Amino acid sequence: MSVTGSCPPPRPGAWQTAAACVGLPPGVVFSKKVKEAAPALRACAGCPVRRKCEEAVAPADNWFDGVCGGRLWRRGRPVEIPAHFLPVVQGRPRGGSVV
Ligand code: SF4
């Protein structure tokens, strides 16, 4: 995943090619709204590059809007996600900040 409009498209072999959100519309991945971002949040739950995503995007440092590293961000701050929007892993919601 890249920061909105500021990064070049990923090169083949780059970590982004392993992202579980590949193929989701930008309007989902970069949504500021929980309901619209829910498919991306679900993808994050099984994403093998979650840590790399958050390191690369550095959402808190970049006033990022959208989904990164399993959380929804608005202006670089994590958004609290109602539990019913989060994927359930072993009986507990996974990812995001639960309200
Ligand atoms: S952690 Fe989420 S937003 Fe980041 S690459 Fe993986 S699926 Fe996409």
PDB file of N, CA and C and ligand atoms in Angstrom:
ATOM      1  N   MET A   1       0.841  -1.170   0.000  1.00  0.00           N
ATOM      2  CA  MET A   1       0.000   0.000   0.000  1.00  0.00           C
ATOM      3  C   MET A   1       0.883   1.228   0.000  1.00  0.00           C
ATOM      4  N   SER A   2       0.429   2.311  -0.572  1.00  0.00           N
ATOM      5  CA  SER A   2       1.219   3.522  -0.607  1.00  0.00           C
ATOM      6  C   SER A   2       0.428   4.682  -0.010  1.00  0.00           C
ATOM      7  N   VAL A   3       1.140   5.720   0.334  1.00  0.00           N
ATOM      8  CA  VAL A   3       0.501   6.927   0.824  1.00  0.00           C
ATOM      9  C   VAL A   3      -0.233   7.558  -0.351  1.00  0.00           C
ATOM     10  N   THR A   4      -1.413   8.045  -0.123  1.00  0.00           N
ATOM     11  CA  THR A   4      -2.254   8.565  -1.192  1.00  0.00           C
ATOM     12  C   THR A   4      -1.508   9.522  -2.101  1.00  0.00           C
ATOM     13  N   GLY A   5      -1.410   9.129  -3.365  1.00  0.00           N
ATOM     14  CA  GLY A   5      -0.911  10.020  -4.391  1.00  0.00           C
ATOM     15  C   GLY A   5       0.541  10.416  -4.316  1.00  0.00           C
ATOM     16  N   SER A   6       1.309   9.908  -3.349  1.00  0.00           N
ATOM     17  CA  SER A   6       2.671  10.398  -3.224  1.00  0.00           C
ATOM     18  C   SER A   6       3.728   9.350  -3.521  1.00  0.00           C
ATOM     19  N   CYS A   7       3.361   8.112  -3.677  1.00  0.00           N
ATOM     20  CA  CYS A   7       4.348   7.062  -3.918  1.00  0.00           C
ATOM     21  C   CYS A   7       4.159   6.475  -5.309  1.00  0.00           C
ATOM     22  N   PRO A   8       5.252   6.049  -5.913  1.00  0.00           N
ATOM     23  CA  PRO A   8       5.122   5.377  -7.209  1.00  0.00           C
ATOM     24  C   PRO A   8       4.469   4.024  -7.027  1.00  0.00           C
ATOM     25  N   PRO A   9       3.910   3.447  -8.087  1.00  0.00           N
ATOM     26  CA  PRO A   9       3.325   2.115  -7.963  1.00  0.00           C
ATOM     27  C   PRO A   9       4.388   1.105  -7.554  1.00  0.00           C
ATOM     28  N   PRO A  10       3.998   0.043  -6.836  1.00  0.00           N
ATOM     29  CA  PRO A  10       4.986  -0.927  -6.377  1.00  0.00           C
ATOM     30  C   PRO A  10       5.642  -1.663  -7.535  1.00  0.00           C
ATOM     31  N   ARG A  11       6.935  -1.946  -7.386  1.00  0.00           N
ATOM     32  CA  ARG A  11       7.662  -2.732  -8.367  1.00  0.00           C
ATOM     33  C   ARG A  11       7.391  -4.200  -8.100  1.00  0.00           C
ATOM     34  N   PRO A  12       7.431  -5.030  -9.156  1.00  0.00           N
ATOM     35  CA  PRO A  12       7.298  -6.470  -8.915  1.00  0.00           C
ATOM     36  C   PRO A  12       8.375  -6.915  -7.931  1.00  0.00           C
ATOM     37  N   GLY A  13       8.002  -7.679  -6.963  1.00  0.00           N
ATOM     38  CA  GLY A  13       8.955  -8.143  -5.966  1.00  0.00           C
ATOM     39  C   GLY A  13       8.968  -7.287  -4.728  1.00  0.00           C
ATOM     40  N   ALA A  14       8.406  -6.098  -4.800  1.00  0.00           N
ATOM     41  CA  ALA A  14       8.340  -5.245  -3.625  1.00  0.00           C
ATOM     42  C   ALA A  14       7.332  -5.840  -2.640  1.00  0.00           C
ATOM     43  N   TRP A  15       7.429  -5.452  -1.373  1.00  0.00           N
ATOM     44  CA  TRP A  15       6.562  -6.027  -0.336  1.00  0.00           C
ATOM     45  C   TRP A  15       5.088  -5.826  -0.638  1.00  0.00           C
ATOM     46  N   GLN A  16       4.781  -4.763  -1.384  1.00  0.00           N
ATOM     47  CA  GLN A  16       3.371  -4.478  -1.674  1.00  0.00           C
ATOM     48  C   GLN A  16       2.695  -5.591  -2.477  1.00  0.00           C
ATOM     49  N   THR A  17       3.482  -6.350  -3.229  1.00  0.00           N
ATOM     50  CA  THR A  17       2.869  -7.401  -4.042  1.00  0.00           C
ATOM     51  C   THR A  17       2.290  -8.506  -3.169  1.00  0.00           C
ATOM     52  N   ALA A  18       2.739  -8.607  -1.906  1.00  0.00           N
ATOM     53  CA  ALA A  18       2.214  -9.620  -0.987  1.00  0.00           C
ATOM     54  C   ALA A  18       1.054  -9.085  -0.147  1.00  0.00           C
ATOM     55  N   ALA A  19       0.713  -7.818  -0.340  1.00  0.00           N
ATOM     56  CA  ALA A  19      -0.342  -7.202   0.477  1.00  0.00           C
ATOM     57  C   ALA A  19      -1.684  -7.879   0.245  1.00  0.00           C
ATOM     58  N   ALA A  20      -2.371  -8.145   1.327  1.00  0.00           N
ATOM     59  CA  ALA A  20      -3.682  -8.791   1.240  1.00  0.00           C
ATOM     60  C   ALA A  20      -4.742  -7.856   0.666  1.00  0.00           C
ATOM     61  N   CYS A  21      -4.464  -6.571   0.613  1.00  0.00           N
ATOM     62  CA  CYS A  21      -5.447  -5.616   0.090  1.00  0.00           C
ATOM     63  C   CYS A  21      -5.274  -5.355  -1.401  1.00  0.00           C
ATOM     64  N   VAL A  22      -4.307  -6.022  -2.026  1.00  0.00           N
ATOM     65  CA  VAL A  22      -4.114  -5.849  -3.471  1.00  0.00           C
ATOM     66  C   VAL A  22      -5.431  -6.169  -4.182  1.00  0.00           C
ATOM     67  N   GLY A  23      -5.826  -5.283  -5.067  1.00  0.00           N
ATOM     68  CA  GLY A  23      -7.054  -5.491  -5.820  1.00  0.00           C
ATOM     69  C   GLY A  23      -8.264  -4.776  -5.239  1.00  0.00           C
ATOM     70  N   LEU A  24      -8.164  -4.352  -3.969  1.00  0.00           N
ATOM     71  CA  LEU A  24      -9.285  -3.584  -3.407  1.00  0.00           C
ATOM     72  C   LEU A  24      -9.254  -2.176  -4.004  1.00  0.00           C
ATOM     73  N   PRO A  25     -10.424  -1.581  -4.221  1.00  0.00           N
ATOM     74  CA  PRO A  25     -10.458  -0.240  -4.789  1.00  0.00           C
ATOM     75  C   PRO A  25      -9.795   0.780  -3.859  1.00  0.00           C
ATOM     76  N   PRO A  26      -9.127   1.779  -4.437  1.00  0.00           N
ATOM     77  CA  PRO A  26      -8.526   2.829  -3.602  1.00  0.00           C
ATOM     78  C   PRO A  26      -9.544   3.494  -2.677  1.00  0.00           C
ATOM     79  N   GLY A  27     -10.779   3.583  -3.123  1.00  0.00           N
ATOM     80  CA  GLY A  27     -11.811   4.194  -2.289  1.00  0.00           C
ATOM     81  C   GLY A  27     -12.088   3.412  -1.022  1.00  0.00           C
ATOM     82  N   VAL A  28     -11.743   2.122  -1.019  1.00  0.00           N
ATOM     83  CA  VAL A  28     -11.883   1.292   0.178  1.00  0.00           C
ATOM     84  C   VAL A  28     -10.650   1.465   1.062  1.00  0.00           C
ATOM     85  N   VAL A  29      -9.477   1.302   0.467  1.00  0.00           N
ATOM     86  CA  VAL A  29      -8.229   1.337   1.245  1.00  0.00           C
ATOM     87  C   VAL A  29      -7.970   2.727   1.822  1.00  0.00           C
ATOM     88  N   PHE A  30      -8.363   3.762   1.095  1.00  0.00           N
ATOM     89  CA  PHE A  30      -8.080   5.120   1.560  1.00  0.00           C
ATOM     90  C   PHE A  30      -9.322   5.831   2.087  1.00  0.00           C
ATOM     91  N   SER A  31     -10.350   5.065   2.421  1.00  0.00           N
ATOM     92  CA  SER A  31     -11.551   5.667   2.985  1.00  0.00           C
ATOM     93  C   SER A  31     -11.274   6.166   4.402  1.00  0.00           C
ATOM     94  N   LYS A  32     -11.972   7.205   4.781  1.00  0.00           N
ATOM     95  CA  LYS A  32     -11.899   7.691   6.158  1.00  0.00           C
ATOM     96  C   LYS A  32     -13.037   7.122   6.988  1.00  0.00           C
ATOM     97  N   LYS A  33     -13.977   6.423   6.313  1.00  0.00           N
ATOM     98  CA  LYS A  33     -15.170   5.938   6.998  1.00  0.00           C
ATOM     99  C   LYS A  33     -15.059   4.447   7.301  1.00  0.00           C
ATOM    100  N   VAL A  34     -15.425   4.078   8.508  1.00  0.00           N
ATOM    101  CA  VAL A  34     -15.278   2.703   8.976  1.00  0.00           C
ATOM    102  C   VAL A  34     -16.024   1.727   8.077  1.00  0.00           C
ATOM    103  N   LYS A  35     -17.270   2.029   7.749  1.00  0.00           N
ATOM    104  CA  LYS A  35     -18.074   1.090   6.974  1.00  0.00           C
ATOM    105  C   LYS A  35     -17.455   0.860   5.601  1.00  0.00           C
ATOM    106  N   GLU A  36     -16.995   1.913   4.962  1.00  0.00           N
ATOM    107  CA  GLU A  36     -16.382   1.772   3.632  1.00  0.00           C
ATOM    108  C   GLU A  36     -15.035   1.070   3.699  1.00  0.00           C
ATOM    109  N   ALA A  37     -14.310   1.255   4.784  1.00  0.00           N
ATOM    110  CA  ALA A  37     -12.980   0.680   4.933  1.00  0.00           C
ATOM    111  C   ALA A  37     -13.010  -0.765   5.431  1.00  0.00           C
ATOM    112  N   ALA A  38     -14.171  -1.263   5.810  1.00  0.00           N
ATOM    113  CA  ALA A  38     -14.267  -2.591   6.433  1.00  0.00           C
ATOM    114  C   ALA A  38     -13.626  -3.700   5.601  1.00  0.00           C
ATOM    115  N   PRO A  39     -13.798  -3.756   4.263  1.00  0.00           N
ATOM    116  CA  PRO A  39     -13.131  -4.831   3.509  1.00  0.00           C
ATOM    117  C   PRO A  39     -11.604  -4.773   3.638  1.00  0.00           C
ATOM    118  N   ALA A  40     -11.044  -3.589   3.681  1.00  0.00           N
ATOM    119  CA  ALA A  40      -9.590  -3.463   3.835  1.00  0.00           C
ATOM    120  C   ALA A  40      -9.158  -3.894   5.236  1.00  0.00           C
ATOM    121  N   LEU A  41      -9.945  -3.546   6.237  1.00  0.00           N
ATOM    122  CA  LEU A  41      -9.619  -3.961   7.604  1.00  0.00           C
ATOM    123  C   LEU A  41      -9.659  -5.482   7.727  1.00  0.00           C
ATOM    124  N   ARG A  42     -10.610  -6.105   7.046  1.00  0.00           N
ATOM    125  CA  ARG A  42     -10.669  -7.573   7.070  1.00  0.00           C
ATOM    126  C   ARG A  42      -9.449  -8.163   6.359  1.00  0.00           C
ATOM    127  N   ALA A  43      -9.030  -7.539   5.269  1.00  0.00           N
ATOM    128  CA  ALA A  43      -7.838  -8.017   4.557  1.00  0.00           C
ATOM    129  C   ALA A  43      -6.611  -7.929   5.455  1.00  0.00           C
ATOM    130  N   CYS A  44      -6.502  -6.864   6.204  1.00  0.00           N
ATOM    131  CA  CYS A  44      -5.353  -6.674   7.098  1.00  0.00           C
ATOM    132  C   CYS A  44      -5.201  -7.834   8.083  1.00  0.00           C
ATOM    133  N   ALA A  45      -6.319  -8.404   8.502  1.00  0.00           N
ATOM    134  CA  ALA A  45      -6.268  -9.451   9.524  1.00  0.00           C
ATOM    135  C   ALA A  45      -5.408 -10.627   9.083  1.00  0.00           C
ATOM    136  N   GLY A  46      -5.345 -10.891   7.788  1.00  0.00           N
ATOM    137  CA  GLY A  46      -4.529 -12.010   7.305  1.00  0.00           C
ATOM    138  C   GLY A  46      -3.355 -11.563   6.466  1.00  0.00           C
ATOM    139  N   CYS A  47      -2.984 -10.318   6.558  1.00  0.00           N
ATOM    140  CA  CYS A  47      -1.936  -9.777   5.688  1.00  0.00           C
ATOM    141  C   CYS A  47      -0.541 -10.153   6.203  1.00  0.00           C
ATOM    142  N   PRO A  48       0.290 -10.713   5.320  1.00  0.00           N
ATOM    143  CA  PRO A  48       1.636 -11.122   5.748  1.00  0.00           C
ATOM    144  C   PRO A  48       2.634  -9.966   5.824  1.00  0.00           C
ATOM    145  N   VAL A  49       2.248  -8.787   5.373  1.00  0.00           N
ATOM    146  CA  VAL A  49       3.190  -7.658   5.373  1.00  0.00           C
ATOM    147  C   VAL A  49       2.670  -6.497   6.224  1.00  0.00           C
ATOM    148  N   ARG A  50       1.885  -6.849   7.201  1.00  0.00           N
ATOM    149  CA  ARG A  50       1.248  -5.831   8.044  1.00  0.00           C
ATOM    150  C   ARG A  50       2.280  -4.902   8.701  1.00  0.00           C
ATOM    151  N   ARG A  51       3.311  -5.484   9.278  1.00  0.00           N
ATOM    152  CA  ARG A  51       4.323  -4.664   9.954  1.00  0.00           C
ATOM    153  C   ARG A  51       5.059  -3.768   8.959  1.00  0.00           C
ATOM    154  N   LYS A  52       5.414  -4.360   7.806  1.00  0.00           N
ATOM    155  CA  LYS A  52       6.120  -3.588   6.786  1.00  0.00           C
ATOM    156  C   LYS A  52       5.251  -2.445   6.269  1.00  0.00           C
ATOM    157  N   CYS A  53       3.962  -2.716   6.132  1.00  0.00           N
ATOM    158  CA  CYS A  53       3.020  -1.691   5.691  1.00  0.00           C
ATOM    159  C   CYS A  53       3.065  -0.490   6.641  1.00  0.00           C
ATOM    160  N   GLU A  54       2.974  -0.755   7.922  1.00  0.00           N
ATOM    161  CA  GLU A  54       2.941   0.359   8.878  1.00  0.00           C
ATOM    162  C   GLU A  54       4.287   1.070   8.939  1.00  0.00           C
ATOM    163  N   GLU A  55       5.383   0.312   8.802  1.00  0.00           N
ATOM    164  CA  GLU A  55       6.708   0.948   8.788  1.00  0.00           C
ATOM    165  C   GLU A  55       6.864   1.850   7.569  1.00  0.00           C
ATOM    166  N   ALA A  56       6.412   1.375   6.417  1.00  0.00           N
ATOM    167  CA  ALA A  56       6.601   2.120   5.169  1.00  0.00           C
ATOM    168  C   ALA A  56       5.708   3.353   5.101  1.00  0.00           C
ATOM    169  N   VAL A  57       4.472   3.201   5.531  1.00  0.00           N
ATOM    170  CA  VAL A  57       3.518   4.309   5.435  1.00  0.00           C
ATOM    171  C   VAL A  57       3.723   5.303   6.580  1.00  0.00           C
ATOM    172  N   ALA A  58       4.125   4.788   7.739  1.00  0.00           N
ATOM    173  CA  ALA A  58       4.300   5.647   8.928  1.00  0.00           C
ATOM    174  C   ALA A  58       3.110   6.592   9.083  1.00  0.00           C
ATOM    175  N   PRO A  59       1.920   6.039   9.279  1.00  0.00           N
ATOM    176  CA  PRO A  59       0.710   6.868   9.225  1.00  0.00           C
ATOM    177  C   PRO A  59       0.694   8.033  10.205  1.00  0.00           C
ATOM    178  N   ALA A  60       1.247   7.840  11.395  1.00  0.00           N
ATOM    179  CA  ALA A  60       1.216   8.928  12.380  1.00  0.00           C
ATOM    180  C   ALA A  60       2.132  10.076  11.967  1.00  0.00           C
ATOM    181  N   ASP A  61       3.186   9.752  11.240  1.00  0.00           N
ATOM    182  CA  ASP A  61       4.136  10.787  10.817  1.00  0.00           C
ATOM    183  C   ASP A  61       3.686  11.511   9.557  1.00  0.00           C
ATOM    184  N   ASN A  62       2.748  10.901   8.834  1.00  0.00           N
ATOM    185  CA  ASN A  62       2.353  11.443   7.528  1.00  0.00           C
ATOM    186  C   ASN A  62       0.905  11.928   7.469  1.00  0.00           C
ATOM    187  N   TRP A  63       0.258  12.053   8.606  1.00  0.00           N
ATOM    188  CA  TRP A  63      -1.136  12.500   8.634  1.00  0.00           C
ATOM    189  C   TRP A  63      -1.974  11.670   7.678  1.00  0.00           C
ATOM    190  N   PHE A  64      -1.717  10.376   7.709  1.00  0.00           N
ATOM    191  CA  PHE A  64      -2.311   9.447   6.750  1.00  0.00           C
ATOM    192  C   PHE A  64      -3.814   9.292   6.971  1.00  0.00           C
ATOM    193  N   ASP A  65      -4.531   9.168   5.859  1.00  0.00           N
ATOM    194  CA  ASP A  65      -5.955   8.820   5.856  1.00  0.00           C
ATOM    195  C   ASP A  65      -6.115   7.483   5.158  1.00  0.00           C
ATOM    196  N   GLY A  66      -6.741   6.519   5.820  1.00  0.00           N
ATOM    197  CA  GLY A  66      -7.012   5.234   5.197  1.00  0.00           C
ATOM    198  C   GLY A  66      -6.605   4.090   6.101  1.00  0.00           C
ATOM    199  N   VAL A  67      -6.549   2.897   5.504  1.00  0.00           N
ATOM    200  CA  VAL A  67      -6.235   1.684   6.261  1.00  0.00           C
ATOM    201  C   VAL A  67      -4.758   1.362   6.094  1.00  0.00           C
ATOM    202  N   CYS A  68      -4.119   1.071   7.206  1.00  0.00           N
ATOM    203  CA  CYS A  68      -2.701   0.709   7.201  1.00  0.00           C
ATOM    204  C   CYS A  68      -2.419  -0.137   8.434  1.00  0.00           C
ATOM    205  N   GLY A  69      -1.757  -1.268   8.229  1.00  0.00           N
ATOM    206  CA  GLY A  69      -1.311  -2.088   9.349  1.00  0.00           C
ATOM    207  C   GLY A  69      -2.422  -2.592  10.245  1.00  0.00           C
ATOM    208  N   GLY A  70      -3.601  -2.751   9.699  1.00  0.00           N
ATOM    209  CA  GLY A  70      -4.709  -3.300  10.474  1.00  0.00           C
ATOM    210  C   GLY A  70      -5.543  -2.267  11.197  1.00  0.00           C
ATOM    211  N   ARG A  71      -5.248  -0.999  10.961  1.00  0.00           N
ATOM    212  CA  ARG A  71      -6.037   0.058  11.601  1.00  0.00           C
ATOM    213  C   ARG A  71      -6.489   1.089  10.569  1.00  0.00           C
ATOM    214  N   LEU A  72      -7.574   1.764  10.872  1.00  0.00           N
ATOM    215  CA  LEU A  72      -8.040   2.885  10.067  1.00  0.00           C
ATOM    216  C   LEU A  72      -7.481   4.158  10.692  1.00  0.00           C
ATOM    217  N   TRP A  73      -6.934   5.001   9.831  1.00  0.00           N
ATOM    218  CA  TRP A  73      -6.296   6.246  10.299  1.00  0.00           C
ATOM    219  C   TRP A  73      -7.014   7.441   9.692  1.00  0.00           C
ATOM    220  N   ARG A  74      -7.145   8.477  10.481  1.00  0.00           N
ATOM    221  CA  ARG A  74      -7.620   9.768   9.975  1.00  0.00           C
ATOM    222  C   ARG A  74      -6.646  10.827  10.444  1.00  0.00           C
ATOM    223  N   ARG A  75      -6.047  11.503   9.458  1.00  0.00           N
ATOM    224  CA  ARG A  75      -5.052  12.541   9.752  1.00  0.00           C
ATOM    225  C   ARG A  75      -3.993  12.030  10.728  1.00  0.00           C
ATOM    226  N   GLY A  76      -3.553  10.792  10.494  1.00  0.00           N
ATOM    227  CA  GLY A  76      -2.463  10.226  11.270  1.00  0.00           C
ATOM    228  C   GLY A  76      -2.815   9.709  12.639  1.00  0.00           C
ATOM    229  N   ARG A  77      -4.098   9.629  12.926  1.00  0.00           N
ATOM    230  CA  ARG A  77      -4.515   9.090  14.235  1.00  0.00           C
ATOM    231  C   ARG A  77      -5.401   7.872  14.025  1.00  0.00           C
ATOM    232  N   PRO A  78      -5.187   6.801  14.819  1.00  0.00           N
ATOM    233  CA  PRO A  78      -6.024   5.615  14.660  1.00  0.00           C
ATOM    234  C   PRO A  78      -7.465   5.882  15.089  1.00  0.00           C
ATOM    235  N   VAL A  79      -8.383   5.348  14.304  1.00  0.00           N
ATOM    236  CA  VAL A  79      -9.812   5.517  14.548  1.00  0.00           C
ATOM    237  C   VAL A  79     -10.314   4.314  15.344  1.00  0.00           C
ATOM    238  N   GLU A  80     -11.153   4.569  16.330  1.00  0.00           N
ATOM    239  CA  GLU A  80     -11.744   3.458  17.073  1.00  0.00           C
ATOM    240  C   GLU A  80     -12.778   2.779  16.186  1.00  0.00           C
ATOM    241  N   ILE A  81     -12.701   1.453  16.128  1.00  0.00           N
ATOM    242  CA  ILE A  81     -13.557   0.666  15.246  1.00  0.00           C
ATOM    243  C   ILE A  81     -14.547  -0.124  16.090  1.00  0.00           C
ATOM    244  N   PRO A  82     -15.846   0.022  15.822  1.00  0.00           N
ATOM    245  CA  PRO A  82     -16.811  -0.833  16.522  1.00  0.00           C
ATOM    246  C   PRO A  82     -16.489  -2.305  16.244  1.00  0.00           C
ATOM    247  N   ALA A  83     -16.574  -3.139  17.253  1.00  0.00           N
ATOM    248  CA  ALA A  83     -16.153  -4.537  17.158  1.00  0.00           C
ATOM    249  C   ALA A  83     -16.831  -5.283  16.017  1.00  0.00           C
ATOM    250  N   HIS A  84     -18.073  -4.920  15.684  1.00  0.00           N
ATOM    251  CA  HIS A  84     -18.768  -5.680  14.651  1.00  0.00           C
ATOM    252  C   HIS A  84     -18.193  -5.433  13.249  1.00  0.00           C
ATOM    253  N   PHE A  85     -17.322  -4.458  13.091  1.00  0.00           N
ATOM    254  CA  PHE A  85     -16.674  -4.239  11.804  1.00  0.00           C
ATOM    255  C   PHE A  85     -15.364  -5.011  11.673  1.00  0.00           C
ATOM    256  N   LEU A  86     -14.865  -5.565  12.763  1.00  0.00           N
ATOM    257  CA  LEU A  86     -13.565  -6.226  12.735  1.00  0.00           C
ATOM    258  C   LEU A  86     -13.716  -7.723  12.506  1.00  0.00           C
ATOM    259  N   PRO A  87     -12.717  -8.336  11.850  1.00  0.00           N
ATOM    260  CA  PRO A  87     -12.752  -9.781  11.681  1.00  0.00           C
ATOM    261  C   PRO A  87     -12.588 -10.459  13.034  1.00  0.00           C
ATOM    262  N   VAL A  88     -13.190 -11.609  13.179  1.00  0.00           N
ATOM    263  CA  VAL A  88     -13.080 -12.361  14.425  1.00  0.00           C
ATOM    264  C   VAL A  88     -12.074 -13.488  14.231  1.00  0.00           C
ATOM    265  N   VAL A  89     -11.047 -13.496  15.072  1.00  0.00           N
ATOM    266  CA  VAL A  89     -10.025 -14.541  15.045  1.00  0.00           C
ATOM    267  C   VAL A  89     -10.011 -15.196  16.414  1.00  0.00           C
ATOM    268  N   GLN A  90     -10.265 -16.470  16.465  1.00  0.00           N
ATOM    269  CA  GLN A  90     -10.316 -17.242  17.705  1.00  0.00           C
ATOM    270  C   GLN A  90     -11.234 -16.581  18.725  1.00  0.00           C
ATOM    271  N   GLY A  91     -12.398 -16.151  18.264  1.00  0.00           N
ATOM    272  CA  GLY A  91     -13.413 -15.629  19.159  1.00  0.00           C
ATOM    273  C   GLY A  91     -13.212 -14.201  19.610  1.00  0.00           C
ATOM    274  N   ARG A  92     -12.123 -13.538  19.171  1.00  0.00           N
ATOM    275  CA  ARG A  92     -11.872 -12.158  19.585  1.00  0.00           C
ATOM    276  C   ARG A  92     -11.675 -11.294  18.356  1.00  0.00           C
ATOM    277  N   PRO A  93     -12.182 -10.065  18.342  1.00  0.00           N
ATOM    278  CA  PRO A  93     -11.931  -9.175  17.222  1.00  0.00           C
ATOM    279  C   PRO A  93     -10.432  -8.953  17.062  1.00  0.00           C
ATOM    280  N   ARG A  94      -9.976  -8.847  15.793  1.00  0.00           N
ATOM    281  CA  ARG A  94      -8.562  -8.655  15.534  1.00  0.00           C
ATOM    282  C   ARG A  94      -8.343  -7.364  14.750  1.00  0.00           C
ATOM    283  N   GLY A  95      -7.400  -6.599  15.180  1.00  0.00           N
ATOM    284  CA  GLY A  95      -7.032  -5.372  14.482  1.00  0.00           C
ATOM    285  C   GLY A  95      -7.882  -4.216  14.937  1.00  0.00           C
ATOM    286  N   GLY A  96      -7.354  -3.020  14.698  1.00  0.00           N
ATOM    287  CA  GLY A  96      -8.086  -1.802  15.008  1.00  0.00           C
ATOM    288  C   GLY A  96      -8.147  -1.520  16.491  1.00  0.00           C
ATOM    289  N   SER A  97      -8.722  -0.420  16.797  1.00  0.00           N
ATOM    290  CA  SER A  97      -8.962  -0.032  18.174  1.00  0.00           C
ATOM    291  C   SER A  97     -10.445  -0.208  18.412  1.00  0.00           C
ATOM    292  N   VAL A  98     -10.784  -1.051  19.325  1.00  0.00           N
ATOM    293  CA  VAL A  98     -12.180  -1.426  19.536  1.00  0.00           C
ATOM    294  C   VAL A  98     -12.845  -0.473  20.510  1.00  0.00           C
ATOM    295  N   VAL A  99     -14.088  -0.076  20.173  1.00  0.00           N
ATOM    296  CA  VAL A  99     -14.866   0.739  21.116  1.00  0.00           C
ATOM    297  C   VAL A  99     -15.926  -0.130  21.746  1.00  0.00           C
TER     298      VAL A  99
HETATM  299  S1  SF4 B   1      -1.608  -4.307   6.430  1.00  0.00           S
HETATM  300 FE1  SF4 B   1      -3.621  -3.931   5.500  1.00  0.00          FE
HETATM  301  S2  SF4 B   1      -3.406  -2.006   4.392  1.00  0.00           S
HETATM  302 FE2  SF4 B   1      -1.327  -2.767   4.817  1.00  0.00          FE
HETATM  303  S3  SF4 B   1      -0.736  -3.936   3.025  1.00  0.00           S
HETATM  304 FE3  SF4 B   1      -1.648  -5.396   4.470  1.00  0.00          FE
HETATM  305  S4  SF4 B   1      -3.825  -5.504   3.912  1.00  0.00           S
HETATM  306 FE4  SF4 B   1      -2.990  -3.663   2.933  1.00  0.00          FE
END
